[in-house]
Short mmCIF file of C-alpha atoms and ligand atoms in Angstrom, two decimals:
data_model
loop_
_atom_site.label_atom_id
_atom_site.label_comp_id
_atom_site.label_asym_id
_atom_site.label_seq_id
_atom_site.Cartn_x
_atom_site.Cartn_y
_atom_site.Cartn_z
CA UNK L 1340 8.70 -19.57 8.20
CA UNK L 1341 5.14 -18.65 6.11
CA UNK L 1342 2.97 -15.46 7.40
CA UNK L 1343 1.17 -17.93 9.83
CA UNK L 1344 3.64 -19.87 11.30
CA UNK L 1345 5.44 -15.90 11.92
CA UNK L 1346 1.68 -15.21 13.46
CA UNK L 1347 2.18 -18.03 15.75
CA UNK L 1348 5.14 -16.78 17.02
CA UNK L 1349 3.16 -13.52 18.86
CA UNK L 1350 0.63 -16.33 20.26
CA UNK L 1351 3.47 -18.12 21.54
CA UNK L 1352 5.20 -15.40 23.32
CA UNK L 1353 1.63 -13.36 24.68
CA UNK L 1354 0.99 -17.22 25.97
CA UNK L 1355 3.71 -17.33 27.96
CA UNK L 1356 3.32 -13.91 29.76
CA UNK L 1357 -0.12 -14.84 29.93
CA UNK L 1358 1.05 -18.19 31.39
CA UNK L 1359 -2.01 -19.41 29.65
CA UNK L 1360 -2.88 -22.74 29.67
CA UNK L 1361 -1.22 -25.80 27.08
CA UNK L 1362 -4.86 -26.38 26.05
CA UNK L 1363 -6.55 -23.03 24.96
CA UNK L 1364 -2.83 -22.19 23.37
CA UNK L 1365 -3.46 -25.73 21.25
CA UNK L 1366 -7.08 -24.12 20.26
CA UNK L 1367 -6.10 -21.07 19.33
CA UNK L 1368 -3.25 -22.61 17.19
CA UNK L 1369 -5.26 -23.99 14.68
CA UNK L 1370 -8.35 -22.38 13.27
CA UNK L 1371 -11.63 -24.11 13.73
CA UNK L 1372 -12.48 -24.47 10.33
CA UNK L 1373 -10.38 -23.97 6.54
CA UNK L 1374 -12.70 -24.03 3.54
CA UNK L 1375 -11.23 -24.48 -0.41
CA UNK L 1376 -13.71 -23.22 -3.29
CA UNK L 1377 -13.72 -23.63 -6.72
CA UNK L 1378 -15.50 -20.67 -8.09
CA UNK L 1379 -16.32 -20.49 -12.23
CA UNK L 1380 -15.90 -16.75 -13.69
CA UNK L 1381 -17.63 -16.52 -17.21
CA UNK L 1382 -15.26 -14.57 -19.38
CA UNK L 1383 -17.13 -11.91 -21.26
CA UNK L 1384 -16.09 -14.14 -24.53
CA UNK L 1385 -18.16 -16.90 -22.99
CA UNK L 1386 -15.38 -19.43 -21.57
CA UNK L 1387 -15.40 -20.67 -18.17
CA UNK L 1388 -12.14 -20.85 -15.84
CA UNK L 1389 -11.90 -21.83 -12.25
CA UNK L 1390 -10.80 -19.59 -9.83
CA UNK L 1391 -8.92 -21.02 -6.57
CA UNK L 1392 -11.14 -19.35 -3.16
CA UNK L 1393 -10.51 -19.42 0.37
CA UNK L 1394 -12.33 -18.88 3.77
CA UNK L 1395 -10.84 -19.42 6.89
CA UNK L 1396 -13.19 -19.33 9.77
CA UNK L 1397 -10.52 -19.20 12.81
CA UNK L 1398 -12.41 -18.92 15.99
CA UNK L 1399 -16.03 -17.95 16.90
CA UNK L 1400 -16.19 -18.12 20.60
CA UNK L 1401 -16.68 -14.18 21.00
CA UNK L 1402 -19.11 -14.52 18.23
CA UNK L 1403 -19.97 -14.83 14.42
CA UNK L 1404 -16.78 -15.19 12.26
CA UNK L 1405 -16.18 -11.80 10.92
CA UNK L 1406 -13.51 -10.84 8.37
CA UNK L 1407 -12.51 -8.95 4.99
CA UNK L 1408 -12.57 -10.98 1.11
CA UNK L 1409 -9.54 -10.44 -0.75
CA UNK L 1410 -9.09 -10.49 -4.32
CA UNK L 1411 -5.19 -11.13 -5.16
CA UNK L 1412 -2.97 -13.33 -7.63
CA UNK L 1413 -0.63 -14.27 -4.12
CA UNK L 1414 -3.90 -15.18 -2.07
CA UNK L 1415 -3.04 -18.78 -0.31
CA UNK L 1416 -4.40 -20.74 1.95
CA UNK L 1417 -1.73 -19.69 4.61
CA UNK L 1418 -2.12 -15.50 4.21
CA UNK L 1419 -5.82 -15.99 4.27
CA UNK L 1420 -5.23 -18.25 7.91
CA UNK L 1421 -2.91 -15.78 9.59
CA UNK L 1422 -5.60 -12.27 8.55
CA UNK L 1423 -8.16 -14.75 10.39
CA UNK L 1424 -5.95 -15.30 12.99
CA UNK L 1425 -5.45 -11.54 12.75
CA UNK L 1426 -8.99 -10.88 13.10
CA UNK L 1427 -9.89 -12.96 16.05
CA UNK L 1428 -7.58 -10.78 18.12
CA UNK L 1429 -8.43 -7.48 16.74
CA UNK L 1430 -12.10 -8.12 17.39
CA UNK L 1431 -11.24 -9.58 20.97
CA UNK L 1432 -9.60 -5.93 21.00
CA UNK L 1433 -12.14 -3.38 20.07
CA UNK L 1434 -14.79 -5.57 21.66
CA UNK L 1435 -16.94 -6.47 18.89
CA UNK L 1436 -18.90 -9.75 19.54
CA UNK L 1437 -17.50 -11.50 16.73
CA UNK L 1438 -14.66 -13.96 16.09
CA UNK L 1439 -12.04 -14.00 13.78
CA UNK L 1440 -12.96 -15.14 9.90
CA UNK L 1441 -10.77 -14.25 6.23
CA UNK L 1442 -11.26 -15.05 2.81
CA UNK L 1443 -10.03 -14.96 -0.80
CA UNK L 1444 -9.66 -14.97 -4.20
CA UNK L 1445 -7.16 -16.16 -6.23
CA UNK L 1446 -7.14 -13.64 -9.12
CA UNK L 1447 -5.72 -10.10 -10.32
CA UNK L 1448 -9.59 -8.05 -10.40
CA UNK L 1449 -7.27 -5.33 -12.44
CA UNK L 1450 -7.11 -7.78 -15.93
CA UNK L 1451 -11.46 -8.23 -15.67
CA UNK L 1452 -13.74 -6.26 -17.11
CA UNK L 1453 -17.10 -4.62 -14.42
CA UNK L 1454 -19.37 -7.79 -16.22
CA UNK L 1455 -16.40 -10.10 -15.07
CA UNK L 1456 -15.48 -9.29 -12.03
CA UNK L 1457 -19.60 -8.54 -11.05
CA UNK L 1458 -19.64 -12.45 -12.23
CA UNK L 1459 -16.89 -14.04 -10.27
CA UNK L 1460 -18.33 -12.29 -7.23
CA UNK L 1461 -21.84 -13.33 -7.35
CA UNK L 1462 -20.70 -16.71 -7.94
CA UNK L 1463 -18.64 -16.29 -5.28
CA UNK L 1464 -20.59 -15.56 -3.01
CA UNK L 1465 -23.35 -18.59 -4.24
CA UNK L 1466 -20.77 -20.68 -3.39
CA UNK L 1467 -20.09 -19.26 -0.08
CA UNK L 1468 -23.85 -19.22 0.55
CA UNK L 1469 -23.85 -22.32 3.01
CA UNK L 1470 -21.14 -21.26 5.01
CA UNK L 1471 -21.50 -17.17 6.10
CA UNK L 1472 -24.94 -15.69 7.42
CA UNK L 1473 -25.47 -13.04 9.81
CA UNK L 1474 -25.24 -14.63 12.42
CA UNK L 1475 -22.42 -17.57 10.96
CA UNK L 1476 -20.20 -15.66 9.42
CA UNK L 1477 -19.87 -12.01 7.84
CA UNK L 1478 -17.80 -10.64 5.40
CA UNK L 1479 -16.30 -7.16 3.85
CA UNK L 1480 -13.73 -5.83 1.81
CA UNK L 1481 -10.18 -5.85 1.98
CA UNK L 1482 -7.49 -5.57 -0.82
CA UNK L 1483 -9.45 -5.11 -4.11
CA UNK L 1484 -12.51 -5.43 -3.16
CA UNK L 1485 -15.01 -2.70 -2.31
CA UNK L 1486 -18.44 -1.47 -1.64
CA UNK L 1487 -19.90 -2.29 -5.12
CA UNK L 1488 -18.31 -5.73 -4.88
CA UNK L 1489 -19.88 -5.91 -1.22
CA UNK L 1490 -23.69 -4.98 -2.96
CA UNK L 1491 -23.58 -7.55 -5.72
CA UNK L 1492 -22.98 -10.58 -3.02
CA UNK L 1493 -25.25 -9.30 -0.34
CA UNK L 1494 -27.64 -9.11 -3.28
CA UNK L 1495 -27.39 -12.47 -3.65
CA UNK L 1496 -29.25 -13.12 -0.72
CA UNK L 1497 -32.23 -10.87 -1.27
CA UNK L 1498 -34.89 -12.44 0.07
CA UNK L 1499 -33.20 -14.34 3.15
CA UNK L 1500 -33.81 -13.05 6.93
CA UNK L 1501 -31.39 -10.07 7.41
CA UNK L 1502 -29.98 -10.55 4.14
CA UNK L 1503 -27.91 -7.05 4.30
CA UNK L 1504 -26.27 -8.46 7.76
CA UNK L 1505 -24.47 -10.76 5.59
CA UNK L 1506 -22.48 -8.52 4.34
CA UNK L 1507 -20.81 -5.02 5.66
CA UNK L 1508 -18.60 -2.70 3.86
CA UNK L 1509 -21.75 -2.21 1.75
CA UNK L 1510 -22.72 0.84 -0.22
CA UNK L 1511 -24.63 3.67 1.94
CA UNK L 1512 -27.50 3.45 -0.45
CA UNK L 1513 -27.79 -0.34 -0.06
CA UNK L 1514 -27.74 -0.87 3.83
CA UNK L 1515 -23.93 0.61 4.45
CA UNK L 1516 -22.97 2.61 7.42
CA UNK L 1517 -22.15 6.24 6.99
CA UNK L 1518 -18.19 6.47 7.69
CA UNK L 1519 -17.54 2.95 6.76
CA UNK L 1520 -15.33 3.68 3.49
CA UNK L 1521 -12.70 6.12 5.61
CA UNK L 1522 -13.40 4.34 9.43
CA UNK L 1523 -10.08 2.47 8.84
CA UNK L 1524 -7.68 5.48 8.40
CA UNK L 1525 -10.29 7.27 10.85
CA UNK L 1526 -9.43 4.39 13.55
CA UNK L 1527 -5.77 4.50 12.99
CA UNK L 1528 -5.80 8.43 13.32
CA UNK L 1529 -7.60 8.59 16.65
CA UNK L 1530 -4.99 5.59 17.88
CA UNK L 1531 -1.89 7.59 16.54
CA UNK L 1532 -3.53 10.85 18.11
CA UNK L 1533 -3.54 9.30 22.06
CA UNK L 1534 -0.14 7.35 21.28
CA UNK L 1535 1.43 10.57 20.46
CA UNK L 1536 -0.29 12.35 23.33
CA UNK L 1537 1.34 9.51 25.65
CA UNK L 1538 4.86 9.93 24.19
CA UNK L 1539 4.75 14.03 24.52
CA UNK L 1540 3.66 13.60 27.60
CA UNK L 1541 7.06 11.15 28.57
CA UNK L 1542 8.60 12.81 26.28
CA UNK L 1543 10.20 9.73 24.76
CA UNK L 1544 10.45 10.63 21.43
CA UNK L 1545 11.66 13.89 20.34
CA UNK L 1546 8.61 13.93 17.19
CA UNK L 1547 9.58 16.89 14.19
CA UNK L 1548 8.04 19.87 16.28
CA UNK L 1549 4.09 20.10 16.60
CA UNK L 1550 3.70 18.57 12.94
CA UNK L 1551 5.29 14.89 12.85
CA UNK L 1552 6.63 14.01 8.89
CA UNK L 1553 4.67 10.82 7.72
CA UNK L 1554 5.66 8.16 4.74
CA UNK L 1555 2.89 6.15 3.82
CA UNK L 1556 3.25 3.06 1.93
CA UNK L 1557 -0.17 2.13 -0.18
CA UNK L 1558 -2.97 4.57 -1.53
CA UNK L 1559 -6.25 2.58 -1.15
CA UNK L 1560 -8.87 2.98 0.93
CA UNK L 1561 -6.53 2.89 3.47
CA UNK L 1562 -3.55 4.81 2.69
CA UNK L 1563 -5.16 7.40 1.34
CA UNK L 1564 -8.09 8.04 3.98
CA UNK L 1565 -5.35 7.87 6.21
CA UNK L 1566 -3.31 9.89 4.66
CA UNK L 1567 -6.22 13.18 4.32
CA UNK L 1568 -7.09 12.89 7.77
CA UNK L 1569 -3.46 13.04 8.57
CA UNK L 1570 -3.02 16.26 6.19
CA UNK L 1571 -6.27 17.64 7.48
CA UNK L 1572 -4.75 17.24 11.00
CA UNK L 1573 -1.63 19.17 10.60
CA UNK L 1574 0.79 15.91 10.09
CA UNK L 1575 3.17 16.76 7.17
CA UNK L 1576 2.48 13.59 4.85
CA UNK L 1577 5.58 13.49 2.75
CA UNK L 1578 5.73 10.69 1.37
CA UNK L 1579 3.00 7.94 -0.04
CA UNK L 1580 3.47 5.14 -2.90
CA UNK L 1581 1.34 2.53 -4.19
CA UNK L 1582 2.16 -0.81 -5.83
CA UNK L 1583 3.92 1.33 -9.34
CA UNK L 1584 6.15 3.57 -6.85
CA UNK L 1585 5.73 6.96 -4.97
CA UNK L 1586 6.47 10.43 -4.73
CA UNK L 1587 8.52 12.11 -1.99
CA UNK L 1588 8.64 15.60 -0.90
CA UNK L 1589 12.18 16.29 -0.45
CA UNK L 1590 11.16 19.78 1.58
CA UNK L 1591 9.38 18.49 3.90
CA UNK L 1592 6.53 20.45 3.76
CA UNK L 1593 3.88 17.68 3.34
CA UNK L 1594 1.46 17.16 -0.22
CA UNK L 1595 -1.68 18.81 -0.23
CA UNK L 1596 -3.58 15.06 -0.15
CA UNK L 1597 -6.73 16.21 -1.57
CA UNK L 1598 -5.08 17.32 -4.93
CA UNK L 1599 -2.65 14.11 -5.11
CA UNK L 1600 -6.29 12.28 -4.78
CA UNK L 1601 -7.31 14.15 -7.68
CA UNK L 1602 -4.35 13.36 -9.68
CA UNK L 1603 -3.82 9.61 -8.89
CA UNK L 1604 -7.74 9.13 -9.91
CA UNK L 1605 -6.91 10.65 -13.41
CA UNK L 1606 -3.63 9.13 -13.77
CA UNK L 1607 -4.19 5.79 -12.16
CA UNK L 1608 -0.67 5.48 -10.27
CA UNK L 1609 0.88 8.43 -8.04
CA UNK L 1610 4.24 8.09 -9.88
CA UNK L 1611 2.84 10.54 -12.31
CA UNK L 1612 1.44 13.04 -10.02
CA UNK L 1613 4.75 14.47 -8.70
CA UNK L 1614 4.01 17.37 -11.10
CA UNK L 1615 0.59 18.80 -10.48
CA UNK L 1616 -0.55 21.64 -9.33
CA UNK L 1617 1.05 22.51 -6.07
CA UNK L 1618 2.36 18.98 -5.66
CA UNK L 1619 4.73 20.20 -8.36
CA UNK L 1620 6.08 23.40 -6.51
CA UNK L 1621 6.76 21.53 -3.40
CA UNK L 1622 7.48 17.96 -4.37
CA UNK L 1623 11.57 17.00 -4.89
CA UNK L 1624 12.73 14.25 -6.70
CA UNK L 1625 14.88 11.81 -4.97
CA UNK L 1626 15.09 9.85 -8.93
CA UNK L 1627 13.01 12.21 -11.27
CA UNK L 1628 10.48 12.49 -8.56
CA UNK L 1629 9.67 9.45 -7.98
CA UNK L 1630 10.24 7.40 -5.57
CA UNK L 1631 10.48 3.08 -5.01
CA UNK L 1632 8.16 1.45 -2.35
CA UNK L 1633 11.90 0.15 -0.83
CA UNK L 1634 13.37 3.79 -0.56
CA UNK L 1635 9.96 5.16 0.95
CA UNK L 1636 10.22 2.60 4.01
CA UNK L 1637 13.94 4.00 4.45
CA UNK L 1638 13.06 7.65 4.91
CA UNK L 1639 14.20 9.46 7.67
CA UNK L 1640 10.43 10.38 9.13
CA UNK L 1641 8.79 10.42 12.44
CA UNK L 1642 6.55 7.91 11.39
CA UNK L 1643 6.03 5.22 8.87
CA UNK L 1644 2.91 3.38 7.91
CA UNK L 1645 3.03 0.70 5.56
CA UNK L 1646 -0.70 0.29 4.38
CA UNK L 1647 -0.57 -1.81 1.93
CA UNK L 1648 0.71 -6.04 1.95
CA UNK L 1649 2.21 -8.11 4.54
CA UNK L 1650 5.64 -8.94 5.09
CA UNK L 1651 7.36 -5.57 3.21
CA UNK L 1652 9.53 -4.77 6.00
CA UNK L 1653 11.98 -7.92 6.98
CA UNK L 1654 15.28 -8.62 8.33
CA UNK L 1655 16.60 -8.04 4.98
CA UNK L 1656 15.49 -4.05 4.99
CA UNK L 1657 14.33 -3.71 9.08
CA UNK L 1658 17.63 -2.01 9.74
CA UNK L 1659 17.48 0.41 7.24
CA UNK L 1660 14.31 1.91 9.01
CA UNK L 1661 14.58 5.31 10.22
CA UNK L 1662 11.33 6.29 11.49
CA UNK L 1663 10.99 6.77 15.14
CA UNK L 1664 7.46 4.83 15.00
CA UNK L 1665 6.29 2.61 12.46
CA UNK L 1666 2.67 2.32 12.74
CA UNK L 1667 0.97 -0.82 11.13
CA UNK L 1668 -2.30 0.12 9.18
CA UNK L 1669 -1.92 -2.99 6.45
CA UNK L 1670 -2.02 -6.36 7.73
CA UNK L 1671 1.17 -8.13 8.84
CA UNK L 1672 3.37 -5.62 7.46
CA UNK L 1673 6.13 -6.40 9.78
CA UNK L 1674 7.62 -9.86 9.82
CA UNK L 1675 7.95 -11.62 12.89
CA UNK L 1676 11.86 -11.48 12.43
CA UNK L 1677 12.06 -7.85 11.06
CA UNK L 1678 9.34 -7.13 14.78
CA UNK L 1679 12.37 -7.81 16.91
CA UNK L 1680 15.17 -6.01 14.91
CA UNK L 1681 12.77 -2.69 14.64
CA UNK L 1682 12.24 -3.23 19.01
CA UNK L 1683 15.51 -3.35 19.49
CA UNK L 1684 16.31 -0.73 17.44
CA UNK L 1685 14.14 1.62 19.75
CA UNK L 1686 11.34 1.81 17.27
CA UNK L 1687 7.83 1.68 17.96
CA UNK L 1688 5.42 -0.67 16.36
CA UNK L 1689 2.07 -0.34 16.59
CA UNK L 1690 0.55 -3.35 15.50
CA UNK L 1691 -1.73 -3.91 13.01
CA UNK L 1692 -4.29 -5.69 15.31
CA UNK L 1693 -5.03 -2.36 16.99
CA UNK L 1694 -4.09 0.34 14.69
CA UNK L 1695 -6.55 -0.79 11.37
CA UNK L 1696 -9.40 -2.28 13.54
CA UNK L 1697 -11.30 0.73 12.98
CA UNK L 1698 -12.49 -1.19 9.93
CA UNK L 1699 -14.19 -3.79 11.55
CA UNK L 1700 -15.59 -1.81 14.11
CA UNK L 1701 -17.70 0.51 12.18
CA UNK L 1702 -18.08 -2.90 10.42
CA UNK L 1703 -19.84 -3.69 13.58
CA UNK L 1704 -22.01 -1.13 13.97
CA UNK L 1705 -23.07 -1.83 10.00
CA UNK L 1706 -24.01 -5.30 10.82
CA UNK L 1707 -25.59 -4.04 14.29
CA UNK L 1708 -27.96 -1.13 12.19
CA UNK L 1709 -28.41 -3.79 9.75
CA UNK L 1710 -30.03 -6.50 12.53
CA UNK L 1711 -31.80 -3.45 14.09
CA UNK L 1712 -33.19 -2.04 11.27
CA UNK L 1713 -31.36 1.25 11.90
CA UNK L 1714 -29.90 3.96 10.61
CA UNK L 1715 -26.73 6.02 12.87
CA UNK L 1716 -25.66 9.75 12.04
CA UNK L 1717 -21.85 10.27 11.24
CA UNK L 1718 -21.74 11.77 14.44
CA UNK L 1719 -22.89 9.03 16.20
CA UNK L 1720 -20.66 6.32 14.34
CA UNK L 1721 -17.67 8.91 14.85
CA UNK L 1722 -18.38 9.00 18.30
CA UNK L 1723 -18.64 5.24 18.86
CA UNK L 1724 -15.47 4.45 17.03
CA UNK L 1725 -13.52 6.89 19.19
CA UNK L 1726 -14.47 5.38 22.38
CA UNK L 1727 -13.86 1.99 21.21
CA UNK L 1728 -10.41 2.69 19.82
CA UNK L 1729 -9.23 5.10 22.80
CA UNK L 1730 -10.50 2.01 25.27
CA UNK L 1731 -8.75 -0.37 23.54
CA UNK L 1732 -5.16 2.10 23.12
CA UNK L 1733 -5.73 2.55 26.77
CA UNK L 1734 -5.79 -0.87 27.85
CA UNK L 1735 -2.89 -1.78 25.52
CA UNK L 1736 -1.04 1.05 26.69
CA UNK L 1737 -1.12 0.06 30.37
CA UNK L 1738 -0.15 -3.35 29.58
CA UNK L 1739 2.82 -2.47 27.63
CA UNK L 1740 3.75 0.23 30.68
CA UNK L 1741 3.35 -2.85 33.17
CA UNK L 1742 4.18 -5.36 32.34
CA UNK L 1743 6.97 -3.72 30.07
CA UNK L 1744 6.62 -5.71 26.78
CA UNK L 1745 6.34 -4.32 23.17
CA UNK L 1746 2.71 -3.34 22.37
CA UNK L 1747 2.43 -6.01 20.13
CA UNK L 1748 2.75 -8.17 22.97
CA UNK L 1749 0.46 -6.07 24.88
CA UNK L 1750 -2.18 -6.76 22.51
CA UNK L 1751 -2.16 -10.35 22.50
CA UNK L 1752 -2.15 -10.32 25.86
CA UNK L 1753 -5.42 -8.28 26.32
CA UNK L 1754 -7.23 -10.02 23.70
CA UNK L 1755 -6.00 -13.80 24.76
CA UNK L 1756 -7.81 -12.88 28.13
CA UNK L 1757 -10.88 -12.14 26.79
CA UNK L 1758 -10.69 -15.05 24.53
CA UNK L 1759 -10.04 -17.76 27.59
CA UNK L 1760 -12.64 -15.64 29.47
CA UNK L 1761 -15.03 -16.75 26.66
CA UNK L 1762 -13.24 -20.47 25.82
CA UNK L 1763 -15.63 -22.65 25.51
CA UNK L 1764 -13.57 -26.22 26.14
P1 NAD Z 1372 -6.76 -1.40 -1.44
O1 NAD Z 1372 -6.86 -2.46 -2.46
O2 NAD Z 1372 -7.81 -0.35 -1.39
O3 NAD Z 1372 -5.33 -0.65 -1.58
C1 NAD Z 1372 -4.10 -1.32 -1.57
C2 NAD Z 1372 -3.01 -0.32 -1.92
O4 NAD Z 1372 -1.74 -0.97 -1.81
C3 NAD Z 1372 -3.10 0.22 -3.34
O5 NAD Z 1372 -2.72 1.59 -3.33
C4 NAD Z 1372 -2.04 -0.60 -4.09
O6 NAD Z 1372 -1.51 0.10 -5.22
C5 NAD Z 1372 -1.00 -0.75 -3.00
N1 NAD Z 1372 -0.12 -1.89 -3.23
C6 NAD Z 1372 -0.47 -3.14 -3.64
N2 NAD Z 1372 0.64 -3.90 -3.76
C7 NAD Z 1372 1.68 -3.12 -3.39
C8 NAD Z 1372 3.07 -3.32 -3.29
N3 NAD Z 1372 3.61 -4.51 -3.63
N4 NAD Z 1372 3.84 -2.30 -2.86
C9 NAD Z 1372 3.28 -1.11 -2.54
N5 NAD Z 1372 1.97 -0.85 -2.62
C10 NAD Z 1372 1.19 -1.85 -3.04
O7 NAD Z 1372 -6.63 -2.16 -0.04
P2 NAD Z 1372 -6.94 -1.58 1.41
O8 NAD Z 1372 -8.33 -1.93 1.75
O9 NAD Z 1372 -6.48 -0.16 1.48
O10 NAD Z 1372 -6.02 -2.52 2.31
C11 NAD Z 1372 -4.65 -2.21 2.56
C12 NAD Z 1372 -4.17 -2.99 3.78
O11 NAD Z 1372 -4.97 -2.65 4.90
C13 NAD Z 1372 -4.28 -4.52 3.66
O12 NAD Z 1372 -3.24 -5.11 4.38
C14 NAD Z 1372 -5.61 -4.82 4.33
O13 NAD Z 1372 -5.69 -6.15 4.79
C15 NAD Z 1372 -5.55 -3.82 5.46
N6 NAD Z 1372 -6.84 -3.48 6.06
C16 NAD Z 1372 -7.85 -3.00 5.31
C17 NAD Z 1372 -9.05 -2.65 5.92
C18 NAD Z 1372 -10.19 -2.03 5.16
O14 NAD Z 1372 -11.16 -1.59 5.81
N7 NAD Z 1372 -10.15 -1.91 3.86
C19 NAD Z 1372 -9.20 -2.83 7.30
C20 NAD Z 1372 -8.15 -3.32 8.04
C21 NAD Z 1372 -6.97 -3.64 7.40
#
């Protein structure tokens, strides 16, 4: 089964509760519209190759496609179909009036130099040019890509109506919304916060006193926003990797985030900062201090958020989990296989579709400033986010309590009803 087909297989089963009709389920099976690009990068040595891109626009009846650009060797045609798929019910979620849109790539950004990869994305984005618009279609960043990479396409468009709608995730200086770059982690924080208050509250799950331990897997934007407001918030983060390995605090006592930051941006990989500064006093070695992306998904920890690729946790590994919750920040982390071993294992999975869709919603209010010529405090976008992402744990929360299904479930329920609410055939 690929990563959409395994996609499917939620559709299938919130369809069903839903008893939702044989047509809108055939709609929503298939995205509306699959585009291949052949994009040219200029090498700085002045040859030309052709680089395989993707964008899937999946469904637009709640409004403008709307979804991140992903630069990766493994981008396919099928990953980039299920994150639109992905994206059409997250938006449905947080209410944003967009539908569900993805694209990619086909390359590893890490072996170009700035001038190259500056290239490939302007081109990219010329290519692109007759199919997004503010009001068509509207990108942002997702693996490898970023706020810089977000400026040089919008800048493409100078000179078109709106041009900065085009594109969110953009610089602050160049149309961006304040909070953008941490609203992701920020989203997933204030989600964990009022699951955590519901489970205290039943006291279903017997969490490590007031601080809960945390393992997070990936230390991008992120993992590692995630992982300081976690640390800011009293959580004991002991645990976090990224794609070369991780350290693990053995103690239990949690990293100080800020200075593992500090280290992985002069080091370029966390697997050499199990040594520095205070990191060093507290952090154990389960292999010389470091620690493999498979092991960290094994730890015995309150909670475990994979924030990095799809599919890492399987049926090959999913009973080898030992978290009480494993909460879904990366896309698809969680195969559709491994969703039913970790449920029946009495752990909780929050799913992707709600817990990172703090992304697109302060993508939202980007776009939304952008069209309005306006510019929001912190404050204010803080503010907005929280209501949106409380409204939308609520309502996923009282599904999942009713109806008793897995909040996966839940979520496809809530967001297939808006979507036939809004189906246009
Ligand atoms: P990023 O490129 O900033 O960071 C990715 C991180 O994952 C890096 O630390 C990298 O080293 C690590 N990584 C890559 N391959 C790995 C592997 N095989 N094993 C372990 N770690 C690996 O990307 P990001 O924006 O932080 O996105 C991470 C996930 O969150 C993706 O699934 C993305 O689709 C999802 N997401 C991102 C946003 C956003 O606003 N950026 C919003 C919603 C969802």
């Amino acid at each position: 089964m690929n990563i959409f087909e395994g996609a499917l297989l939620h559709l299938k089963k919130a369809s069903k509760h839903l008893k939702l009709s044989g047509s809108l389920f055939l709609q929503l099976q298939k995205p509306q519209r699959t585009i291949q690009l052949n994009i040219p990068l200029r090498k700085d040595d002045g040859q030309i190759e052709m680089i395989r891109g993707y964008r899937v626009q999946y469904n637009n009846w709640l409004g403008p496609y709307k979804g991140g650009l992903r630069f990766h060797s493994d981008v396919d045609m099928d990953e980039v179909k299920a994150l639109s798929f992905w994206m059409m019910i997250k938006n449905a979620l947080v209410e944003v009036p967009f539908g569900g849109g993805k694209g990619g790539l086909e390359i590893d950004p890490k072996n170009l130099s700035e001038k190259e990869l500056e290239r490939v994305s302007r081109n990219f984005a010329d290519v692109l040019a007759p199919n997004i618009g503010p009001q068509i279609d509207v990108p942002a960043p997702d693996i490898n890509t970023n706020s810089k990479i977000m400026d040089w396409m919008a800048d493409q468009f100078k000179g078109r109506p709106n041009y900065l709608a085009t594109f969110t995730g953009k610089s602050v200086g160049n149309g961006g919304s304040k909070g953008r770059e941490e609203a992701t982690g920020l989203g997933g924080f204030i989600v964990l916060e009022k699951l955590i208050e519901k489970l205290k509250f039943k006291k279903s799950l017997d969490f490590a006193a007031d601080r809960p331990t945390v393992a997070i897997q990936g230390f991008g934007n992120v993992g590692s926003n995630m992982a300081k407001i976690l640390d800011q918030n009293g959580y004991k983060v002991v645990a976090v990797s990224d794609i070369k390995g991780g350290i693990y605090n053995a103690e239990r006592k949690g990293f100080n985030i800020d200075l593992v930051r500090k280290c992985k941006l002069e080091k370029g990989l966390l697997a050499g900062c199990y040594c520095i500064g205070s990191v060093c006093d507290s952090a154990k070695k389960i292999d010389e201090g470091i620690i493999s992306n498979e092991e960290l998904l094994q730890l015995d920890v309150d909670i475990l958020i994979p924030a990095a690729l799809e599919n890492v946790i399987t049926n090959k590994n999913a009973d080898k989990v030992k978290a009480k919750v494993v909460f879904e920040m990366a896309n698809g982390p969680v195969s559709a296989d491994a969703d039913e071993i970790l449920n029946k294992n009495g752990i909780l999975v929050v799913p992707d579709v709600l817990a990172n869709s703090g992304g697109v919603t302060v993508s939202y209010f980007e776009w939304y400033q952008n069209m309005k010529d306006q510019r929001w405090s912190l404050e204010k976008v803080k503010m907005e986010l929280k209501k949106r992402m409380e409204n939308a744990f609520e309502a996923i929360w009282k599904i999942h309590q009713n109806q008793n299904v897995s909040l996966r479930i839940a979520a496809y329920i809530l967001a297939l009803q808006r979507l036939k609410e809004k189906s246009k055939y």
